[in-house]
Structure formats: structure tokens, C-alpha cells
Short mmCIF file of C-alpha atoms in Angstrom, two decimals:
data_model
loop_
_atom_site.label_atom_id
_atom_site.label_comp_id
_atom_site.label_asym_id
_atom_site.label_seq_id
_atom_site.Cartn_x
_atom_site.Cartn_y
_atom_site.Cartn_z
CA UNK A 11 -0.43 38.47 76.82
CA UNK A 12 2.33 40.02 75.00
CA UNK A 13 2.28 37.97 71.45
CA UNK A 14 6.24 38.06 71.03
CA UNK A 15 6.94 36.06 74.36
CA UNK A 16 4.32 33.06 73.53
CA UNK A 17 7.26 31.31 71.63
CA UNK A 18 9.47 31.64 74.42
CA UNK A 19 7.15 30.24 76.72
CA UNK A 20 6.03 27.68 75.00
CA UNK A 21 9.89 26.25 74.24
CA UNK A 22 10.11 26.37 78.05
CA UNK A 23 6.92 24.37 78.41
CA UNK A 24 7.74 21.87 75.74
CA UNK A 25 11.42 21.21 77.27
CA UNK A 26 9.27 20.28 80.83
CA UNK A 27 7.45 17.67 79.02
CA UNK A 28 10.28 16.72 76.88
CA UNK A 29 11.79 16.04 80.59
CA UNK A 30 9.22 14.52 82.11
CA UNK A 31 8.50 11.89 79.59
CA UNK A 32 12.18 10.83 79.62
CA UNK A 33 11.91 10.82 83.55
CA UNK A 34 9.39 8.64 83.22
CA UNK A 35 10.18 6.48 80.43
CA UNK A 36 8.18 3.41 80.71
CA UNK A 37 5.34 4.61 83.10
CA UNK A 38 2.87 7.30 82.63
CA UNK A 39 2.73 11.28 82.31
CA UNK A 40 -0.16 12.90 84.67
CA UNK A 41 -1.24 16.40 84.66
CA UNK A 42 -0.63 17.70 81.09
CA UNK A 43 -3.17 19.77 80.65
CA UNK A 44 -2.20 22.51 83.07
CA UNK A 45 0.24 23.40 80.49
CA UNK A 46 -2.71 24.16 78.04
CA UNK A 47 -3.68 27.91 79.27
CA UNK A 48 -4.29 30.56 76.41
CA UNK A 49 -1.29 31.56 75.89
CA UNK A 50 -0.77 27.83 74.60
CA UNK A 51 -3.91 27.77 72.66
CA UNK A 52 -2.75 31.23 71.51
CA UNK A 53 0.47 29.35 69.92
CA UNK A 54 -1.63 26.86 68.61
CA UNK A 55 -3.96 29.24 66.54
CA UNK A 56 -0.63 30.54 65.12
CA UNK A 57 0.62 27.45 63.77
CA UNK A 58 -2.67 26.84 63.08
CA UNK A 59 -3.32 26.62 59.04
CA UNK A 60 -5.21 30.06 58.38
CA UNK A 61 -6.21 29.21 54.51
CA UNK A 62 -7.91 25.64 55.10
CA UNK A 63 -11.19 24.62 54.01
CA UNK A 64 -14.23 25.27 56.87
CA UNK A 65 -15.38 22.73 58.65
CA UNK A 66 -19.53 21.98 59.57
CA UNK A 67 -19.96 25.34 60.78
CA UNK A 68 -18.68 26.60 58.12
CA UNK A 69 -16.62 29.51 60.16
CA UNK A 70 -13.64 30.60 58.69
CA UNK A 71 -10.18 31.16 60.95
CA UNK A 72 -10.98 35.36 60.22
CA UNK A 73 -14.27 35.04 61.46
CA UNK A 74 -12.54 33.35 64.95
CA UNK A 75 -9.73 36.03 65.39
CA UNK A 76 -12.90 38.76 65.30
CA UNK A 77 -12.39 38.36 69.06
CA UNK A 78 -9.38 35.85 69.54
CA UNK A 79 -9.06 36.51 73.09
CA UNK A 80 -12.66 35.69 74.45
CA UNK A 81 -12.77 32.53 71.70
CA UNK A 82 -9.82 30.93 73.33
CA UNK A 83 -10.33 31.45 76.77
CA UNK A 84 -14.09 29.50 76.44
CA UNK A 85 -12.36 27.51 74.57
CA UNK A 86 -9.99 26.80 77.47
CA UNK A 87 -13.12 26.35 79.99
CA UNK A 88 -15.02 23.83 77.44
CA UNK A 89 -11.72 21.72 77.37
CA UNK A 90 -10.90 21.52 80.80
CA UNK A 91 -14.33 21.55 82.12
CA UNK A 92 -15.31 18.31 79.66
CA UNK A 93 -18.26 20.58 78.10
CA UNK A 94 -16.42 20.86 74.62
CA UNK A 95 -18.26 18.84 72.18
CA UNK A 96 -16.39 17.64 69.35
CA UNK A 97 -17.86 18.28 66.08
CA UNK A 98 -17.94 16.04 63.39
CA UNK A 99 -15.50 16.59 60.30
CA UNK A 100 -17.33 17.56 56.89
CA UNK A 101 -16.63 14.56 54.55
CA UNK A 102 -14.93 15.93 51.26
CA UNK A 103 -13.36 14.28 48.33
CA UNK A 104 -10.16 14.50 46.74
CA UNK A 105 -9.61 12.80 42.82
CA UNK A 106 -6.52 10.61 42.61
CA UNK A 107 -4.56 10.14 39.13
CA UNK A 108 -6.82 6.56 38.41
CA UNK A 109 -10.24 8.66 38.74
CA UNK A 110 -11.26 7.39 42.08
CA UNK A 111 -12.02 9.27 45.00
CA UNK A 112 -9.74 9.75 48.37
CA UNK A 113 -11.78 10.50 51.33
CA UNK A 114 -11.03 13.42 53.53
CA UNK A 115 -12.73 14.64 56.66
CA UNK A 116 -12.02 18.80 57.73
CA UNK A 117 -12.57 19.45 61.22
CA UNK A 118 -14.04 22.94 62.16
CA UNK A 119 -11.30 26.02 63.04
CA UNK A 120 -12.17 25.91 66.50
CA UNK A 121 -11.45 21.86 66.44
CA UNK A 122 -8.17 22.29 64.49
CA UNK A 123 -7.25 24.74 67.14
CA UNK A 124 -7.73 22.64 70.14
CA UNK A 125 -6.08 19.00 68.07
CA UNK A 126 -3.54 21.02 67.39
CA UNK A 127 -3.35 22.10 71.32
CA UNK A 128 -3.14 18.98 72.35
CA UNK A 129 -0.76 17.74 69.95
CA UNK A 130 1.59 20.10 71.27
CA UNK A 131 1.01 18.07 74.51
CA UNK A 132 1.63 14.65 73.25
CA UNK A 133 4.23 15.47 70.28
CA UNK A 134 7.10 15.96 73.13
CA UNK A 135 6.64 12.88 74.82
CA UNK A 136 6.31 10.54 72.02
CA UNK A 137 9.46 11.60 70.92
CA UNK A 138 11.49 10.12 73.39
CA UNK A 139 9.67 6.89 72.52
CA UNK A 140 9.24 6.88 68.65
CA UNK A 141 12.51 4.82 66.86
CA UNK A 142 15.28 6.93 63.94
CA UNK A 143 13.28 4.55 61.34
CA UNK A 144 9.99 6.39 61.70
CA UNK A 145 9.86 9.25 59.72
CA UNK A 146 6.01 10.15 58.80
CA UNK A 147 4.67 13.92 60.49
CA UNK A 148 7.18 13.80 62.87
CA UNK A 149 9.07 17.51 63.83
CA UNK A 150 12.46 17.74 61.96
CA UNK A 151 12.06 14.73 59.41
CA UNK A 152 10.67 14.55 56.45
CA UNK A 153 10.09 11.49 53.28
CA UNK A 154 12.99 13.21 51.61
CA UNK A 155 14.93 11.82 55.06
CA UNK A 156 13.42 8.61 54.26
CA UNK A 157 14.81 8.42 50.71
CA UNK A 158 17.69 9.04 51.82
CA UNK A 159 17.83 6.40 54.78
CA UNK A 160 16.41 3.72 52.28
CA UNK A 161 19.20 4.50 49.66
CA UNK A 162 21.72 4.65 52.33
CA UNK A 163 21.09 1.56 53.24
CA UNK A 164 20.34 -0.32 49.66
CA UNK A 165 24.35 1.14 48.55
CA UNK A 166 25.73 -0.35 51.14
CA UNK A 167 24.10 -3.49 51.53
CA UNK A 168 24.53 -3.62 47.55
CA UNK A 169 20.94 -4.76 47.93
CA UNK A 170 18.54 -7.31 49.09
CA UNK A 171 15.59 -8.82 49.80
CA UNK A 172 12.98 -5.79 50.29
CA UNK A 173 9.44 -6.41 51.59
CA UNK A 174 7.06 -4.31 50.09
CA UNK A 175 4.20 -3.64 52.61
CA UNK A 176 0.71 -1.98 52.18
CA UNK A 177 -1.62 -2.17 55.20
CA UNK A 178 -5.70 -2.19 53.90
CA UNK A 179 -7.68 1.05 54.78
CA UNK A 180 -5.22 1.58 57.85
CA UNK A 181 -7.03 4.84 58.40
CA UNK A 182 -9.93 3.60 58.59
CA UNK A 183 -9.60 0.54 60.11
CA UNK A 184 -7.89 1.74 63.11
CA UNK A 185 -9.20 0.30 66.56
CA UNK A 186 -10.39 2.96 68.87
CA UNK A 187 -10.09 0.34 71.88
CA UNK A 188 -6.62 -0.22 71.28
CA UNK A 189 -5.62 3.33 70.58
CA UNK A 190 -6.89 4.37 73.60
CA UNK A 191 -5.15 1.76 75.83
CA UNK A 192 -1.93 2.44 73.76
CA UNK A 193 -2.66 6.05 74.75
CA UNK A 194 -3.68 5.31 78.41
CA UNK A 195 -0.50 3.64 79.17
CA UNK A 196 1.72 6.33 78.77
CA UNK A 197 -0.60 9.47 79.07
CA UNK A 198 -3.52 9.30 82.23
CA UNK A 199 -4.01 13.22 81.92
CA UNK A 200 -8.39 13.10 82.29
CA UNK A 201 -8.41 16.18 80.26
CA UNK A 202 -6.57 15.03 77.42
CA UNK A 203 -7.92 11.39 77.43
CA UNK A 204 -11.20 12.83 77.11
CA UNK A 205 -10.37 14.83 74.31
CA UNK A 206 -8.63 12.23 72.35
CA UNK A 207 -11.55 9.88 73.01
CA UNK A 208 -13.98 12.63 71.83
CA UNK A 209 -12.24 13.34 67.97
CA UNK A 210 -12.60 9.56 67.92
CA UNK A 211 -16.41 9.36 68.23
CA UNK A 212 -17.01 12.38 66.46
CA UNK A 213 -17.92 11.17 63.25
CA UNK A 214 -18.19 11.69 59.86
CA UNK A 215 -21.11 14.51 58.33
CA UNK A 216 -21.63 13.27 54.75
CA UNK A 217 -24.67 15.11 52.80
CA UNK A 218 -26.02 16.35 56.51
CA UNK A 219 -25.97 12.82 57.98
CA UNK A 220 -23.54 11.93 60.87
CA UNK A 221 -21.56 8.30 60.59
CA UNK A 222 -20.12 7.28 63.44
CA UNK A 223 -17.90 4.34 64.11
CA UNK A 224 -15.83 2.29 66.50
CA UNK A 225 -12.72 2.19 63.96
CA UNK A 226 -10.92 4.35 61.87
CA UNK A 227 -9.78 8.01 62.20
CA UNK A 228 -10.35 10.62 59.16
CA UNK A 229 -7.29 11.87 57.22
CA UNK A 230 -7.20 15.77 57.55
CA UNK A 231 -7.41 15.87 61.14
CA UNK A 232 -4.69 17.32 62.67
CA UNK A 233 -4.06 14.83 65.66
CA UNK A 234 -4.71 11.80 63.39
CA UNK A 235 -1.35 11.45 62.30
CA UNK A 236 0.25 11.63 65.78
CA UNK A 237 -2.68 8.63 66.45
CA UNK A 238 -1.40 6.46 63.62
CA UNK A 239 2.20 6.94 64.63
CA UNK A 240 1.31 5.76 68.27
CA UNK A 241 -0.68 2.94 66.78
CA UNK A 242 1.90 1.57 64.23
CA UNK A 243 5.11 2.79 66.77
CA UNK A 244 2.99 -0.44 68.94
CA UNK A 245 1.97 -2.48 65.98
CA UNK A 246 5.25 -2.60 63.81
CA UNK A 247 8.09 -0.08 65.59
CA UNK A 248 8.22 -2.05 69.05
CA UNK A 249 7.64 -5.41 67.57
CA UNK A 250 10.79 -5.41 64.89
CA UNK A 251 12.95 -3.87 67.69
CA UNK A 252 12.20 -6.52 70.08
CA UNK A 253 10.77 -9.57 68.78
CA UNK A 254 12.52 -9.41 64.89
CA UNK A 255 15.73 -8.32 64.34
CA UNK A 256 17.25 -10.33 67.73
CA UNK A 257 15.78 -13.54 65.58
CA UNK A 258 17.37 -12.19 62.01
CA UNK A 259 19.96 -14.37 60.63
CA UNK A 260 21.63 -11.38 58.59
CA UNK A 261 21.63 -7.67 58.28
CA UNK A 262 17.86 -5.77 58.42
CA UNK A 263 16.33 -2.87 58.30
CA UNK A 264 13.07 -1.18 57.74
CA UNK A 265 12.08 2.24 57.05
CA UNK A 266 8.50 3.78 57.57
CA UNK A 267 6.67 6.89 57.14
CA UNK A 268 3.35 6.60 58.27
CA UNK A 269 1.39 3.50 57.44
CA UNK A 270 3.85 3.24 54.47
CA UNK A 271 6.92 0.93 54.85
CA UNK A 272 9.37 -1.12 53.29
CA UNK A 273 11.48 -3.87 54.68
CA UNK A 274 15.24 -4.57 53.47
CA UNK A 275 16.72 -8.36 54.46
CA UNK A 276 19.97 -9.53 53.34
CA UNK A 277 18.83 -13.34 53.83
CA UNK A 278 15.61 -14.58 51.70
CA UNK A 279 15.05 -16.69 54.58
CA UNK A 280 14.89 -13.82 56.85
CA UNK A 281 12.68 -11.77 55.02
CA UNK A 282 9.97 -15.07 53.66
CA UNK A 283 10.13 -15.49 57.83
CA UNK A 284 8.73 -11.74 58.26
CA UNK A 285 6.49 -12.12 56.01
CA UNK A 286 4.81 -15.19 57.24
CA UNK A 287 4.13 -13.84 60.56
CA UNK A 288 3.25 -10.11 59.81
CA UNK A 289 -0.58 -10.79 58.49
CA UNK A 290 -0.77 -12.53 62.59
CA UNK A 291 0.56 -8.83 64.08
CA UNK A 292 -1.52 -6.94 62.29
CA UNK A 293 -4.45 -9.04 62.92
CA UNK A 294 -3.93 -8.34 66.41
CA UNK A 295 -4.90 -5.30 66.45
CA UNK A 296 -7.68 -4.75 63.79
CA UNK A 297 -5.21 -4.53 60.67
CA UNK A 298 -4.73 -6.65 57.38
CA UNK A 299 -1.97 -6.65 54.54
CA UNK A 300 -3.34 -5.47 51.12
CA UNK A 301 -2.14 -9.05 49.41
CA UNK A 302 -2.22 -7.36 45.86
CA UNK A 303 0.19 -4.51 46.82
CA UNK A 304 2.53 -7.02 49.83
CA UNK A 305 5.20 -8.20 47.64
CA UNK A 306 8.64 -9.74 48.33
CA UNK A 307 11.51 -8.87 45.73
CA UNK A 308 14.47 -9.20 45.02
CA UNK A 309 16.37 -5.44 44.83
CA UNK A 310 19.90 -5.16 44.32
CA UNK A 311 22.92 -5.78 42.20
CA UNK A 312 22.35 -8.71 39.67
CA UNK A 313 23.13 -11.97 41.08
CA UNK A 314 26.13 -13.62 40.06
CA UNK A 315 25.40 -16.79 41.75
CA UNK A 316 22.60 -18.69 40.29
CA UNK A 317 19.53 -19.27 42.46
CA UNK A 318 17.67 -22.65 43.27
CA UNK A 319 16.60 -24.14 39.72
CA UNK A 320 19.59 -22.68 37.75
CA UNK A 321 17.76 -19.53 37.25
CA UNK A 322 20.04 -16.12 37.77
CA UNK A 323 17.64 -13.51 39.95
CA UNK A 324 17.28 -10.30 38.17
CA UNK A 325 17.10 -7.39 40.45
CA UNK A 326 12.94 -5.84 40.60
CA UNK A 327 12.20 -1.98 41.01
CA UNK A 328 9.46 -0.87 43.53
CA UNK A 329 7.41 2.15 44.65
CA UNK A 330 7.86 4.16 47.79
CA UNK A 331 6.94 7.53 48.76
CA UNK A 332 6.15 8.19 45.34
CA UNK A 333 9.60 7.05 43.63
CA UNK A 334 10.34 4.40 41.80
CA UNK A 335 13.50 2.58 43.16
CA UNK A 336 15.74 0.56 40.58
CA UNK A 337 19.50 -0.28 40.25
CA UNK A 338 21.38 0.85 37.52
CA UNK A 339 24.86 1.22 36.32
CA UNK A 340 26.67 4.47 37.12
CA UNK A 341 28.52 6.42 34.49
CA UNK A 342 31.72 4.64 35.93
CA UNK A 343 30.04 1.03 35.44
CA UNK A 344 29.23 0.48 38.94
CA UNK A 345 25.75 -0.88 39.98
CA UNK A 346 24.09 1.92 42.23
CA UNK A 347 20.32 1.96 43.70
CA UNK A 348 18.54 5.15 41.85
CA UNK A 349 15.08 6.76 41.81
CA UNK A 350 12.86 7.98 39.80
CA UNK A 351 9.31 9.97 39.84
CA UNK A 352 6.51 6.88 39.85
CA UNK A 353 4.28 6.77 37.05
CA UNK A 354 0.70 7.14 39.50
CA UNK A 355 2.36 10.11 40.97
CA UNK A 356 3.76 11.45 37.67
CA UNK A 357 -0.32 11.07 36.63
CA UNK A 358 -1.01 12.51 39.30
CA UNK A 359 0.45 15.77 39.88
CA UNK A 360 -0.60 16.45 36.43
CA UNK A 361 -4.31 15.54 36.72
CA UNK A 362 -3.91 18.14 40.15
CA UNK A 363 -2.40 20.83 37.84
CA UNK A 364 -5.17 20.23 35.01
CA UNK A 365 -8.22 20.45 37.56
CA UNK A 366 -6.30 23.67 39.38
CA UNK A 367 -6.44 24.96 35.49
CA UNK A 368 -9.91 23.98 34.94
CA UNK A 369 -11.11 26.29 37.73
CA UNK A 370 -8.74 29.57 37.33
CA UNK A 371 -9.19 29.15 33.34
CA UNK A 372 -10.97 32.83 33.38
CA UNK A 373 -7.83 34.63 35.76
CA UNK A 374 -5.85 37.03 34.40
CA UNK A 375 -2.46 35.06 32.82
CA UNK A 376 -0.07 36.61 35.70
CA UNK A 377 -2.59 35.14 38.20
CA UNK A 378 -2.36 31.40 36.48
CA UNK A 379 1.46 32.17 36.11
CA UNK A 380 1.78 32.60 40.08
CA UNK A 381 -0.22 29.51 41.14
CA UNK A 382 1.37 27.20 38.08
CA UNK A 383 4.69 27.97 39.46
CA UNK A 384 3.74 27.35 43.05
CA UNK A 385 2.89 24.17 41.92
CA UNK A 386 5.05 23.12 39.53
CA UNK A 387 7.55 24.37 42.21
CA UNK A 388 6.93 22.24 44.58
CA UNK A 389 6.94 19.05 42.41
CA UNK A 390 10.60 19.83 41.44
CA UNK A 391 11.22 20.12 44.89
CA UNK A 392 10.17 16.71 46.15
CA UNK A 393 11.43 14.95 42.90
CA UNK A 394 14.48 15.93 42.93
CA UNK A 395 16.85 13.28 42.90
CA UNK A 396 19.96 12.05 40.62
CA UNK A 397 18.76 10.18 37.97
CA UNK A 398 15.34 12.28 37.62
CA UNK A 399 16.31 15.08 36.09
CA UNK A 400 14.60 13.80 32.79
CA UNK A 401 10.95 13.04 34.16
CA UNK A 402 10.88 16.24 35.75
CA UNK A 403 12.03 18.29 32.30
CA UNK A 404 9.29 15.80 31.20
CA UNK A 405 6.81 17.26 33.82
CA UNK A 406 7.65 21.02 33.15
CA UNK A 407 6.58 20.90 29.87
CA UNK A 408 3.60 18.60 30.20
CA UNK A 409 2.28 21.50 32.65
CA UNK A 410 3.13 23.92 29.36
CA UNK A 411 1.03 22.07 27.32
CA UNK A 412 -1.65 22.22 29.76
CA UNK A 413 -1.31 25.97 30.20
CA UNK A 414 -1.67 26.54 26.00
CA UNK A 415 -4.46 24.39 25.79
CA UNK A 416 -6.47 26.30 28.59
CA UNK A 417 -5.62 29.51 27.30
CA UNK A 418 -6.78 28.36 24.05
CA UNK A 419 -9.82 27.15 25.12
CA UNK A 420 -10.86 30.74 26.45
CA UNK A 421 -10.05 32.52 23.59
CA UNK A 422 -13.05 33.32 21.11
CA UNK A 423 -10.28 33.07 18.28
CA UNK A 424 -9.70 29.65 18.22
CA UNK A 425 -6.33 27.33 18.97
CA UNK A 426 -3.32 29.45 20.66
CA UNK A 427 -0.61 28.65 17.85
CA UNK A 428 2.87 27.69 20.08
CA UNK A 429 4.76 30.49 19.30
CA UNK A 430 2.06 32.51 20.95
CA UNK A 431 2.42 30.44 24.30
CA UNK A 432 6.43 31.15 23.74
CA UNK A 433 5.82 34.52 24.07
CA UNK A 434 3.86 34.34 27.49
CA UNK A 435 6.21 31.68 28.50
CA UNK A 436 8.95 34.25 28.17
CA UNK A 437 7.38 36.77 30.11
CA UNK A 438 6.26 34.60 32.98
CA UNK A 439 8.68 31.19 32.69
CA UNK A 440 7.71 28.24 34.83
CA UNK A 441 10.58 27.21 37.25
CA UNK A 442 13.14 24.76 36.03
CA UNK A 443 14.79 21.82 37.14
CA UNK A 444 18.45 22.88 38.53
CA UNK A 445 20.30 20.70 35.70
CA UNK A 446 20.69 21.76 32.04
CA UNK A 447 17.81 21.10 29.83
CA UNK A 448 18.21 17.87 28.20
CA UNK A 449 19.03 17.93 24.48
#
């Protein structure tokens, strides 16, 4: 099984499905899983993540390729056979910026291996079917697309009526029942039905006791966000296609990634209409609006025509994706829609650096100088958007400050005066926004 043609015949495979789904758009795909031999759970332990944390069994993904070959061809067997047991994911717990905790469950290797499998299945065919305005883990697109969509659309609409939507515990409050008939209608492969149908009674190992439940999926697995998109393309996708925007009044659009998504109306009457009926979808199928964080607002250029009661209707910022959206004037007067990094996720990416500190305080300064800038990297990266470029300057040397006080606290001669950190700063700089350094 020559390693350098997998890729090559694996495209082949994928463009079959690819095929077959739109050849059957509407009905159902059978017989998927004779595409899953071991040369496609081969290309599945590739793109496999190598560096995770374990799972239960605490084996690690070098342990597995000891003896790749025999691994994936039980592997294979179990599968097909119905023998394969699914573990259940190891519970962990990530902080978030306000000092709570955000559950996350990490399959085994071997399980990641064989999600991943079938995702490679499934991913093809739901592509014909998922809409342009989903966005969330799907190949080719990415929140930065979604930014960019949203904007699009608030500059030209110069604004409008945006529904702010947060769905409660969506992850885990996710009915199994419905997936699977979601799933059945459009996929009647036994193998993988039986698969998908184990990871969802698998469970939850917290302090050596398995939970299991008849909702809810863990975040971490690798098939669970392929799950939520079928779920939601049902729940929200299909139903604003079809049932909404024939009934709109005026221009609409809506733009999701994931379980997060915003609305845009250019009639108030439109959108208060949406939101009246939305809590009945999701209630439908298991789900409930988060009232605190569901908010209708007014986003746009400032309203030159006064609103019922005399009062003129200010334009409101709101969060998405981890921006801050707002209008502002450009530097030729006009009113524009801008962005900016969100305070929680400002917090937070700090409060990840400071922990990531915490840990490596003891490594050598070249080794805290690699994994800084990986970081720090990568938040430049995301947040970079016109209009930013002071927050992230801000960011940079909040993650400087950080450093200096770590470093000081090692040292057995006290505080680490500035001019000190200069120094090391100099020798191994943090990367930099792409603007000039504001004055």
C-alpha cells in the first residue's frame, strides 16, 4: 500500500460520493462503507491530529503507528463487522476568560481515527446539501469568510435590523432521535448508521464513572461538528430558505457558523416576525434561545428619520465570532460597518497566554520565545481586521508584560527591571501587527 498514491485514491473516491449524492439529491446514499478499506483509514490516520491529548486508554497516536498496518486492518473488521465498541470520551476542562469551566470530551486515537473515517464518508455528500451561509468546520471556509460575508452585507445594506441569536447548551442538548432520522434520511449505509449511533451512546468518563445520555454530543469529537451542522442545516438552514425569506417583506440575510448566528433584516417588522416564531422551531427539536444573550438591534447608519415616539434610533454594536461589530465614520466621513477584537475574547487569549506561562515558567527563554510567538501569532492572525490594528498593538504588549513578570518571578534576584526584558525582547521579538506601531 504504497503511501504516496493514498491521496490520489482517495480524491477519486471522494469525487464518487461527491457524484452520487448529487445523483441522488433528495433520496438516500446506500453502500458507503465499501469505500472505507485501509487504505482510507490509512488517510484518515494522516489527517489525523498526531499531538492531541489521549483519550481513556490513555494510548498515544506513537504507540498506534508501532504496527499501523495490523491496527487498521482490525480496525477495519471491528467497523464493518459491528464488533467495534465505542469508547467513552475522557471528560476534561478548559478555563474561559470569566473563570468558569468549558467542558470537553477527547475520544481515544483509535476513535478519532475511525470519526474521522467516517467523516470522510459523510463530509462529500453534505456538501451538495449544506447552503453558501453556513460556514462553521466546513472544507474551504472559514469565520474569517464569515466576517467577511456579514460585512459585505451590513455596507451594502447600510445596515439594519440584526438578530442576535444564542441557542442554550446546543451541544448538549442535541436530540439523538432526531439526529439520527435527519441522518437516516439521506444516509441508510448499516455500517455507518451504526457507527454514528454508537459515538452517540458512548458517554462521558468523568473521575472513572461513565454518564450516558439520550441528548447532547461532546465538543472535541471529531464527527460532532459535521452532527451539529446536519442538525442546525434541518433546524435553521432549510427552514429560512423555505419557510422565511419567501414571507420577508424586505431584504434578509443570515450568516452562521456553527450553532452561532446572526440575522440581518432591513424591515423591523420582518425581523420582530422571526423572532417571534424562532423559540417554536427550536422547540421542535429539543432546542431553546438563551433569552439573556437573543437580542434584536438596531445596526447601521444613524437614522435620519425619527422612529415611533419622536425618538432618533442610534445604531448598537454586537458580538460575533469574537469581534465586536460597530459603525463608524471613515476617514472620508462616510458611515462604514467596522470590527474590532471583543473584550471576553481580548480576556481571553490573554488568560490562555498567562496559564501557557504559568506551566513553561522554568524553560529555557528561547523555548518560551517559540511557543509565545506561536501564540501570539495566531491571535494577530484571526484579528486582523481594519480598524483593529490598535487592540492588537494593545495585545502584543500585554503578552510582554506577562513574559517580564514570569521571568521575574523565577529569578532568585528579585523584579526583572524593563530594560532587562528590552534586551531579551531584542533578541527574540514577538511578532507584530503588519501596520506601523501606533504613536
Amino acid at each position: 500500500m504504497p503511501g504516496a498514491l493514498i491521496p490520489e485514491t482517495i480524491s477519486t473516491r471522494l469525487q464518487q460520493i461527491a457524484e452520487r449524492a448529487r445523483a441522488t439529491r433528495g433520496g438516500a446514499v446506500h453502500t458507503l462503507s465499501r469505500f472505507m478499506d485501509e487504505a482510507w483509514l490509512h488517510e484518515a490516520y494522516r489527517l489525523t491530529r498526531k499531538n492531541g491529548a489521549v483519550g481513556i486508554d490513555g494510548e498515544t497516536a506513537a504507540a498506534y503507528a508501532v504496527d499501523l498496518a495490523t491496527n487498521l486492518r482490525h480496525l477495519e473488521g471491528r467497523a464493518k463487522s459491528g464488533l467495534y465498541i465505542a469508547p467513552p470520551v475522557r471528560r476534561a476542562f478548559i478555563p474561559k476568560a470569566d473563570g468558569k469551566l468549558r467542558p470537553l470530551g477527547i475520544p481515544t486515537f483509535e476513535d478519532k481515527v475511525l470519526q474521522r473515517a467516517v467523516l470522510m464518508l459523510l463530509e462529500p455528500i453534505y456538501e451538495q446539501e449544506f447552503y453558501d451561509f453556513s460556514y462553521g468546520f466546513r472544507p474551504g471556509r472559514s469565520a474569517r469568510n464569515a466576517l467577511e460575508a456579514l460585512n459585505q452585507h451590513l455596507y451594502r445594506m447600510g445596515g439594519g435590523w440584526v438578530l442576535e441569536v444564542d441557542i442554550r447548551s446546543f451541544f448538549d442538548t442535541l436530540n439523538h432521535t432526531k439526529l439520527r432520522e435527519l441522518l437516516y434520511a439521506r444516509v441508510t449505509d448499516g455500517v455507518v448508521a451504526r457507527l454514528v449511533s454508537k459515538w452517540l451512546h458512548a458517554g462521558v468518563m468523568t473521575d472513572g464513572r461513565v454518564e450516558r445520555s439520550s441528548i447532547g454530543t461532546p465538543q472535541g469529537g471529531v464527527i460532532s461538528p459535521l452532527l451539529a451542522n446536519i442538525y442546525l442545516h434541518e433546524v435553521i438552514d432549510t427552514w429560512w430558505v423555505r419557510d422565511v425569506v419567501p414571507r420577508m417583506a424586505g431584504e434578509s440575510h443570515i450568516i452562521r457558523y456553527a450553532d452561532d448566528f446572526v440575522m440581518i433584516f432591513a424591515e423591523e417588522r420582518d425581523a420582530r416576525r422571526v423572532l417571534n416564531v424562532l423559540p417554536k422551531r427550536l422547540e421542535r427539536y429539543g432546542l431553546a434561545l438563551h433569552e439573556g444573550k437573543t437580542r434584536l438591534l438596531w445596526h447601521g447608519k444613524p437614522r435620519t428619520t425619527p422612529v415611533p415616539g419622536g425618538r432618533m434610533e442610534p445604531p448598537e454594536s454586537f458580538d460575533f465570532l469574537g469581534f465586536t461589530h460597530f459603525w463608524t465614520r471613515s476617514l472620508r466621513g462616510f458611515w462604514i460597518p467596522r470590527r474590532k477584537t471583543a473584550k471576553d475574547r481580548f480576556a481571553r487569549g490573554l488568560a490562555r497566554i498567562k496559564m501557557w506561562l504559568q506551566r513553561v515558567m522554568h524553560a529555557p527563554v528561547p523555548v518560551q520565545a517559540l511557543g509565545l510567538g506561536q501564540r501570539v501569532r495566531g491571535h494577530l492572525q484571526y484579528f486582523d481586521a481594519i480598524g483593529n490594528r490598535v487592540l492588537l498593538w494593545r495585545f502584543v504588549k500585554q503578552v510582554e508584560r506577562l513574559w517580564c513578570k514570569t521571568l521575574a518571578r523565577r529569578s532568585q534576584r528579585g523584579a526583572l527591571r524593563w530594560d532587562q526584558m528590552k534586551s531579551i525582547l531584542e533578541r527574540h521579538p514577538l511578532p507584530r501587527p503588519t501596520s506601523l506601531q501606533p504613536k
